[in-house]
Short mmCIF file of C-alpha atoms and ligand atoms in Angstrom, two decimals:
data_model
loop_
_atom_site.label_atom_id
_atom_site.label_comp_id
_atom_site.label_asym_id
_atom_site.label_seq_id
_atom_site.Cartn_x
_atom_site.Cartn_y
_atom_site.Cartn_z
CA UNK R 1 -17.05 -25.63 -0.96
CA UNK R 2 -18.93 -24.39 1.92
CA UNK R 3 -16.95 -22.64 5.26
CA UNK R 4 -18.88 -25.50 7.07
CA UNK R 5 -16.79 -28.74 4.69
CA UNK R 6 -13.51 -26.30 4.67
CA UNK R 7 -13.90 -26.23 8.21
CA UNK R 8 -13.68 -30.44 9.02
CA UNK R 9 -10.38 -30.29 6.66
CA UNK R 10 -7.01 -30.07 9.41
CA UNK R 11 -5.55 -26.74 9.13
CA UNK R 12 -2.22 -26.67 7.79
CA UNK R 13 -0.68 -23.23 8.85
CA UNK R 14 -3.60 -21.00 10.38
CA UNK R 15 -5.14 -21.51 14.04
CA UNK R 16 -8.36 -22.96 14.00
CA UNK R 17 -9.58 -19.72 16.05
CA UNK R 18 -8.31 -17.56 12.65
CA UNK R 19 -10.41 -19.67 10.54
CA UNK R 20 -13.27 -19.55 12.10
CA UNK R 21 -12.52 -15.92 12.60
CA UNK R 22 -12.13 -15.43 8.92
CA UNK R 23 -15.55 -16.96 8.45
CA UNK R 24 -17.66 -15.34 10.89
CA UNK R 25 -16.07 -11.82 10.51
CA UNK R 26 -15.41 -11.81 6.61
CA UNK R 27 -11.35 -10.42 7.88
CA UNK R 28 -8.85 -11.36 9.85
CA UNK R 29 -5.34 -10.31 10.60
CA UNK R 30 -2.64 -13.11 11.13
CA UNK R 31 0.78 -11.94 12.76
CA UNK R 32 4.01 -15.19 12.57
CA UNK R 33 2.82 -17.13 9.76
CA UNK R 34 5.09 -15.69 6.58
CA UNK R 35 8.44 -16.96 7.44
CA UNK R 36 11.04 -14.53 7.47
CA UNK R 37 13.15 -15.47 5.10
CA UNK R 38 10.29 -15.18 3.18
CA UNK R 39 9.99 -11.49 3.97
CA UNK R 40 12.84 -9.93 3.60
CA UNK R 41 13.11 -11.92 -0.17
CA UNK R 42 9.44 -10.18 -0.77
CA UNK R 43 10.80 -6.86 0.16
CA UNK R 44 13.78 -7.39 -1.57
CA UNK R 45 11.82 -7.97 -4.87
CA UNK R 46 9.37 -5.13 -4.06
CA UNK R 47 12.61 -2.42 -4.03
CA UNK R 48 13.86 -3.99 -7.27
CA UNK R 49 10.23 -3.35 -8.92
CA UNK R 50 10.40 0.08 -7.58
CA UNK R 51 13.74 1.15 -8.48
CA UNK R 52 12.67 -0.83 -12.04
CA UNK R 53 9.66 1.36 -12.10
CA UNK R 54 12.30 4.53 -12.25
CA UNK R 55 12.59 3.79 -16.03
CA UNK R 56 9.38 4.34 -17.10
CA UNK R 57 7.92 7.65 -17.66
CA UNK R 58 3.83 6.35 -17.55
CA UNK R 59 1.86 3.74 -16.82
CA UNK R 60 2.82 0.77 -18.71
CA UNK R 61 1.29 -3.49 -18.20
CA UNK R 62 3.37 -3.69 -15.07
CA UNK R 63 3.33 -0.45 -13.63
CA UNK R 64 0.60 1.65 -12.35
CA UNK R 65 2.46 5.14 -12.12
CA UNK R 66 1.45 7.70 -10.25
CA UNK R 67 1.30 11.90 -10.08
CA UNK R 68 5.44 13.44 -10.11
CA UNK R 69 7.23 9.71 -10.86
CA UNK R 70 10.35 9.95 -12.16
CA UNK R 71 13.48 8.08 -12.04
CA UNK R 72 14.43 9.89 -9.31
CA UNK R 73 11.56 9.61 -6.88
CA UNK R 74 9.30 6.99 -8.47
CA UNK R 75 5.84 7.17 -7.17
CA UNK R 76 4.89 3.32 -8.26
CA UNK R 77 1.60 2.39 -7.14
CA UNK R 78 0.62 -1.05 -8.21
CA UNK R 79 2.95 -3.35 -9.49
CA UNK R 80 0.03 -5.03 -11.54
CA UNK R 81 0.01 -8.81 -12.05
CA UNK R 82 2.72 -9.30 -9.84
CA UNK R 83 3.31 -12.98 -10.34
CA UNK R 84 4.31 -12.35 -13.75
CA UNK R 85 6.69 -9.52 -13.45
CA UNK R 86 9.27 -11.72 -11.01
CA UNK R 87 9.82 -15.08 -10.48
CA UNK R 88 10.03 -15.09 -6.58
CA UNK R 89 6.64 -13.44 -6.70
CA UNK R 90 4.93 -16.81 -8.63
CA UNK R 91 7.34 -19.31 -6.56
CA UNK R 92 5.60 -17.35 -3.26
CA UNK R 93 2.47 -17.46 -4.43
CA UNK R 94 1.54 -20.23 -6.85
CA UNK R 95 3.33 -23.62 -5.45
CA UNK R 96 5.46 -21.70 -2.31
CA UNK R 97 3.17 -21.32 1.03
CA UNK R 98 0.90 -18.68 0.70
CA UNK R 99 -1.31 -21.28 -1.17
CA UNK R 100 -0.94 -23.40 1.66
CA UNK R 101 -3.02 -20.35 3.59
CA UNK R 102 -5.50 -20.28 1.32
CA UNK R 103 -6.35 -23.70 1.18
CA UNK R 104 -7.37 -23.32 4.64
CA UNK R 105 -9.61 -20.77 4.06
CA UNK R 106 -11.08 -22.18 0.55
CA UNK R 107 -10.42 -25.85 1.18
CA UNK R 108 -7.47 -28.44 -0.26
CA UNK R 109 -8.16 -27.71 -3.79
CA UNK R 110 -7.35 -23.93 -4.35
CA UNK R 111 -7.06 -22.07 -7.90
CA UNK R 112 -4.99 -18.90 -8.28
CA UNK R 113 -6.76 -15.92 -9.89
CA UNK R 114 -4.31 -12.81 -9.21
CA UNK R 115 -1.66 -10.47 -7.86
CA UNK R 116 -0.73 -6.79 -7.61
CA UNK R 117 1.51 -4.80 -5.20
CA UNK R 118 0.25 -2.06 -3.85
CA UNK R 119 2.29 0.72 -2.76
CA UNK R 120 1.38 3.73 -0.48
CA UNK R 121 3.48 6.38 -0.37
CA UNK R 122 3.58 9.61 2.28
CA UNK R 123 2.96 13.05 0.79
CA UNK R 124 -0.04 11.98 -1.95
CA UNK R 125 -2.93 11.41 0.27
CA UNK R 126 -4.31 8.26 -1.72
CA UNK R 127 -6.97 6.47 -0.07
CA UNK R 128 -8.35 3.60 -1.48
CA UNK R 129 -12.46 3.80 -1.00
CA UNK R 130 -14.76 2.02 0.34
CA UNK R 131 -15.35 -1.21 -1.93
CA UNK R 132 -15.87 -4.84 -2.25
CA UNK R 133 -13.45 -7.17 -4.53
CA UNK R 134 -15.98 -9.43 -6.14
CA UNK R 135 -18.25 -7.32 -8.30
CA UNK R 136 -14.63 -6.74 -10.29
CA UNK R 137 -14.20 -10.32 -10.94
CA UNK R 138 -17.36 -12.57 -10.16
CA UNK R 139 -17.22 -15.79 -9.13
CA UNK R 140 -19.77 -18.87 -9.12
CA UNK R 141 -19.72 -18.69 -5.14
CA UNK R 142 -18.22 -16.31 -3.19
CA UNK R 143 -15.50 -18.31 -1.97
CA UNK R 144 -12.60 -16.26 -3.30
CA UNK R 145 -10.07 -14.90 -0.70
CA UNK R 146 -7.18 -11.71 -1.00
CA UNK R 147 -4.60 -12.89 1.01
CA UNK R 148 -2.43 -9.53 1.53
CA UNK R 149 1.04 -9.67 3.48
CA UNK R 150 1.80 -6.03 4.62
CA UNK R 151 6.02 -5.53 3.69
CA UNK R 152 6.75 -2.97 5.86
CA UNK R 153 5.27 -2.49 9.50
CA UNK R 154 1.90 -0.84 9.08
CA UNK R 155 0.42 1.37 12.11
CA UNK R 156 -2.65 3.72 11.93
CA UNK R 157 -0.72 6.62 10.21
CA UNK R 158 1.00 4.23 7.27
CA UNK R 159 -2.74 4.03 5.66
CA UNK R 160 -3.71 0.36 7.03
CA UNK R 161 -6.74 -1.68 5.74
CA UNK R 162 -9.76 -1.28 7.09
CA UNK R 163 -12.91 -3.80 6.68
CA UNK R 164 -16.50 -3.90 7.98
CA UNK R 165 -16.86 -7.21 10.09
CA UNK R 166 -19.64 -8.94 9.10
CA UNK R 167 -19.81 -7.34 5.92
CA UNK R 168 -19.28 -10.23 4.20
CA UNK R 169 -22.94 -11.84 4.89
CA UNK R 170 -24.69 -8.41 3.84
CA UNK R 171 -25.46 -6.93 0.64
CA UNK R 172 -23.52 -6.86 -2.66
CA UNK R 173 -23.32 -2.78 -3.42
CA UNK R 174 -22.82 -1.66 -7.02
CA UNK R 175 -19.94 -0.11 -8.54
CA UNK R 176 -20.81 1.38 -10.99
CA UNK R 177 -22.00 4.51 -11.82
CA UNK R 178 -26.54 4.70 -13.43
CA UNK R 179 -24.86 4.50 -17.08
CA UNK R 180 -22.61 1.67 -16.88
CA UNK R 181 -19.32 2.93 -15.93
CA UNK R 182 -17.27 1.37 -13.81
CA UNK R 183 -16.62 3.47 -10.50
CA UNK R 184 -14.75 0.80 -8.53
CA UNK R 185 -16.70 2.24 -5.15
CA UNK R 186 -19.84 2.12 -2.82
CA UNK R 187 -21.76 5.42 -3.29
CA UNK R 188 -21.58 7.24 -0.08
CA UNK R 189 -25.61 6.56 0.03
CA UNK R 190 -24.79 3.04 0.45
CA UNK R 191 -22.27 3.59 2.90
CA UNK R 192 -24.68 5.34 5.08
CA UNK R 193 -26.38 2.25 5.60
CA UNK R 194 -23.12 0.39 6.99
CA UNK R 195 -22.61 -0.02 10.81
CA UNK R 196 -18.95 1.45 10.43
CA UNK R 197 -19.00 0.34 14.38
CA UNK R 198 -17.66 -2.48 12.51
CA UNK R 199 -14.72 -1.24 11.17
CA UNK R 200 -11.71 -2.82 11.97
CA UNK R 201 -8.30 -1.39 10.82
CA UNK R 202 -6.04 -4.48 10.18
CA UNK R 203 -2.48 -2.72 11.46
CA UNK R 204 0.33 -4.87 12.12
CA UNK R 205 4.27 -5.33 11.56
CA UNK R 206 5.55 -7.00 8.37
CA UNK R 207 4.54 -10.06 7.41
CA UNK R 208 0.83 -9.69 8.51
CA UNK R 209 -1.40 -11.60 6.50
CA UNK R 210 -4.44 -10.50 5.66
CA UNK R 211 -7.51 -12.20 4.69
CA UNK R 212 -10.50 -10.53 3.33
CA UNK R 213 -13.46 -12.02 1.86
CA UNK R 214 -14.46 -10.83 -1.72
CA UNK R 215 -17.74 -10.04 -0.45
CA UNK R 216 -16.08 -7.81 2.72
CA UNK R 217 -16.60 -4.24 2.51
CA UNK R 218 -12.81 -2.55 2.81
CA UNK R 219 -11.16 0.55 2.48
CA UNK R 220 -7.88 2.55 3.06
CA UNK R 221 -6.97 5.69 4.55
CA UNK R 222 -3.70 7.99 3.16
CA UNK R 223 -0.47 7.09 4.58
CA UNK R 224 0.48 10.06 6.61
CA UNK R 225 3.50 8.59 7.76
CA UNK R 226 7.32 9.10 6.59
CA UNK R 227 7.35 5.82 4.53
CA UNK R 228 5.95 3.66 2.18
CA UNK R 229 3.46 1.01 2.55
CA UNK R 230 3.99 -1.99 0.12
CA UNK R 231 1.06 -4.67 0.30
CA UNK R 232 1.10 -7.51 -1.78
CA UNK R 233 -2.01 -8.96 -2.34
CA UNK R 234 -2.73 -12.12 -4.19
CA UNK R 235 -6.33 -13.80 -5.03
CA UNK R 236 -7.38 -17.51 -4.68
CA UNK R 237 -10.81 -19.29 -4.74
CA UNK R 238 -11.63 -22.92 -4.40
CA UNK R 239 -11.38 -24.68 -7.28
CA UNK R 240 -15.00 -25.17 -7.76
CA UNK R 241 -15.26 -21.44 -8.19
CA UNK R 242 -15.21 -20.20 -12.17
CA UNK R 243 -15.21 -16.91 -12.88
CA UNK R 244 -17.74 -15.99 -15.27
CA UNK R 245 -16.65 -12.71 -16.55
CA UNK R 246 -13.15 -11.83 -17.90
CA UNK R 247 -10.81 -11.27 -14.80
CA UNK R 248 -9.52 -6.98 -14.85
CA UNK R 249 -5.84 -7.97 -14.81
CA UNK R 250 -5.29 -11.44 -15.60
CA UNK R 251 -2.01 -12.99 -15.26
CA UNK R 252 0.05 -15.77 -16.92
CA UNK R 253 -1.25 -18.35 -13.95
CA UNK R 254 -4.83 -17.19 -13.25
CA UNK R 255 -6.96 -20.13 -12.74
CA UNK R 256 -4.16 -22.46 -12.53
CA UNK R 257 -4.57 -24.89 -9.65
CA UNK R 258 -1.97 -24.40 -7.20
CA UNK R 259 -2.80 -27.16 -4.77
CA UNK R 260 -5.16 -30.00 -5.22
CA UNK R 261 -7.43 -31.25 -7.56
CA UNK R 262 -9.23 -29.54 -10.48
CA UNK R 263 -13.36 -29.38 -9.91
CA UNK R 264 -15.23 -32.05 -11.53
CA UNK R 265 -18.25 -29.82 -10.59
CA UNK R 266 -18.68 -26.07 -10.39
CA UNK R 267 -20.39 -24.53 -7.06
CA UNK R 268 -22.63 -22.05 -8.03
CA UNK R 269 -23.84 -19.67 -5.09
CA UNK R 270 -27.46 -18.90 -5.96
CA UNK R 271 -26.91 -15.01 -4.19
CA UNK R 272 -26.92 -12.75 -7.10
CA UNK R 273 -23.71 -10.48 -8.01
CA UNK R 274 -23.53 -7.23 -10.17
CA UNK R 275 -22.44 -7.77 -13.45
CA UNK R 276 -19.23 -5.78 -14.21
CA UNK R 277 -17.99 -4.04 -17.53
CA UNK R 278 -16.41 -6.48 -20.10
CA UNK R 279 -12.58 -5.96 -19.20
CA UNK R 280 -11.53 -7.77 -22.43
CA UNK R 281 -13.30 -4.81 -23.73
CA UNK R 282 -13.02 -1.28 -21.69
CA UNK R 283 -9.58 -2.72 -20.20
CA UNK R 284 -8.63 -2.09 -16.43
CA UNK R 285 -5.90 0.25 -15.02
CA UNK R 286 -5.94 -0.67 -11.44
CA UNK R 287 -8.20 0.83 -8.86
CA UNK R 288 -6.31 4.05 -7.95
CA UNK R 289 -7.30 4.72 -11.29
CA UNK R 290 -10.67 3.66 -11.56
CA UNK R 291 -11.96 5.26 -8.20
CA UNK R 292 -10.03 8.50 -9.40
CA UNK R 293 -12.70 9.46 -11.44
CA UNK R 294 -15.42 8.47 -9.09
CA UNK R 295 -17.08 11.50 -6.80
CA UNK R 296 -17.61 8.95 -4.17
CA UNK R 297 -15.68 9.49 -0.78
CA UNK R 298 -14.69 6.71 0.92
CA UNK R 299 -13.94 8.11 4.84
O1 AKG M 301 -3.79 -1.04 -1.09
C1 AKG M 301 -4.78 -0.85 -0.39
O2 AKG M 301 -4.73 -0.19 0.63
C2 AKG M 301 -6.12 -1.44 -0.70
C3 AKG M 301 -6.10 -2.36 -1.83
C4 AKG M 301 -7.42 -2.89 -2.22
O3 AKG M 301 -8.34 -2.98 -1.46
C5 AKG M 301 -7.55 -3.33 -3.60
O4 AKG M 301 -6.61 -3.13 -4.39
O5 AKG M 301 -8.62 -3.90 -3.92
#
């Protein structure tokens, strides 16, 4: 669907104003629309996962593990297909009301394509570099959307999101390095050319919502505060969007319609996209790991 038919459909939990928003500016931050009942059963499940995450010693399908974990003091830093690793996750995401959001930023018929948790924590310095979303997992059309809901209050020292305004109508960058590997980052040349007089960090308490574009350029800085930062992020598109490549870390539900009607015809976007690795083949860890190995900084 195009932002211009999405638009004429009655919003069902976001302001107009944050549409439109969301469509100009490729971002926007929403404060008051994840109940709180809501929130403190999301943060809830996210100490379970970490305190879960204790018993493993690596990375494993769930858990992204990071430098000095141990049972201890885990250092989790994705929980990776999230729906599929608790059941309040899927009931949130799939038929509960964050797909309610997205259909009003990808229109009444929304498919679910995936989830992760990210964590933060003080003391590592992880920053998450500069990137777009898309080139990991094209689409026909460019209509999917991460909707992220921050679980703990996020200021500028907890490591916020930032994203380029406007970034979405520019250029697709590659990542990947000039013999095929996959970086998971804009190379700092490319950055150069980016008005960062755009850059917006999206701080807020918890239960912001976050909406960025998969064409948005975004980033994140280290959390130099005393506490974690969990974000969940989940993935929709409309449901005339198909993915044409294998999706990094596919769940049990991606591409499952959560709301609406399955497409009777696909939308294809005729604005050209890289063409990532085959993840079926190389496999994906998440994208602390894939940007560890990349010499590109990303602030
Ligand atoms: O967790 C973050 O700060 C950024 C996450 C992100 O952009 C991603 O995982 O694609």
């Amino acid at each position: 669907m195009l932002p211009e038919d999405i638009l004429t459909a009655s919003a069902r939990v976001l302001n107009q104003s944050d549409r439109e928003a969301y469509f100009r500016d490729g971002v926007v931050a929403v404060d008051g629309v994840i109940d709180e009942g809501w929130l403190a059963r999301l943060q809830a499940v996210s100490e379970e996962m970490v305190a879960r995450s204790g018993a493993v010693a690596q990375s494993t399908e769930a858990f992204d593990i990071g430098p000095g974990h141990s049972a201890r003091v885990p250092h989790l830093r994705r929980l990776r297909a999230a729906v599929d690793q608790h059941p309040d996750l899927w009931t949130f995401a799939g038929p509960g009301p964050l797909a309610d959001i997205a259909a009003d930023l990808v229109g009444p018929d929304v498919k679910f394509h995936s989830a992760k948790l990210n964590y933060k924590w003080p003391g590592y310095g992880e920053v998450v570099k500069w990137h777009q979303d898309i080139p990991a997992w094209p689409h026909t059309n460019y209509s999917p959307v991460t909707l992220g809901v921050y679980l703990s209050d996020v200021g500028p020292e907890d490591g916020p999101l930032v994203a380029i305004a406007g970034s979405h109508e520019g250029e697709l960058f590659s990542h990947t390095d000039t013999d095929g590997g996959w970086r998971g980052s804009v190379t700092e040349a490319d950055m150069a050319g980016v008005d960062m007089d755009c850059a917006r960090p999206l701080t807020g308490r918890a239960g912001t919502l976050v909406a960025i574009n998969c064409r948005t350029l975004h980033a994140s800085g280290a959390n130099d505060s005393a506490r974690p930062r969990p974000l969940l992020l989940n993935v929709y598109s409309s449901a005339d969007a198909f993915a044409w490549m294998p999706a990094p870390t596919p769940t049990r539900h991606t591409g499952e319609i959560v709301r609406g009607e399955p497409a009777r015809l696909a939308h294809l976007d005729p604005r050209p996209c890289p063409v990532p690795p085959n993840w079926d083949e190389v496999g994906y860890g998440s994208i602390f790991t894939a940007q560890a190995t990349s010499p590109a900084a990303a602030e």
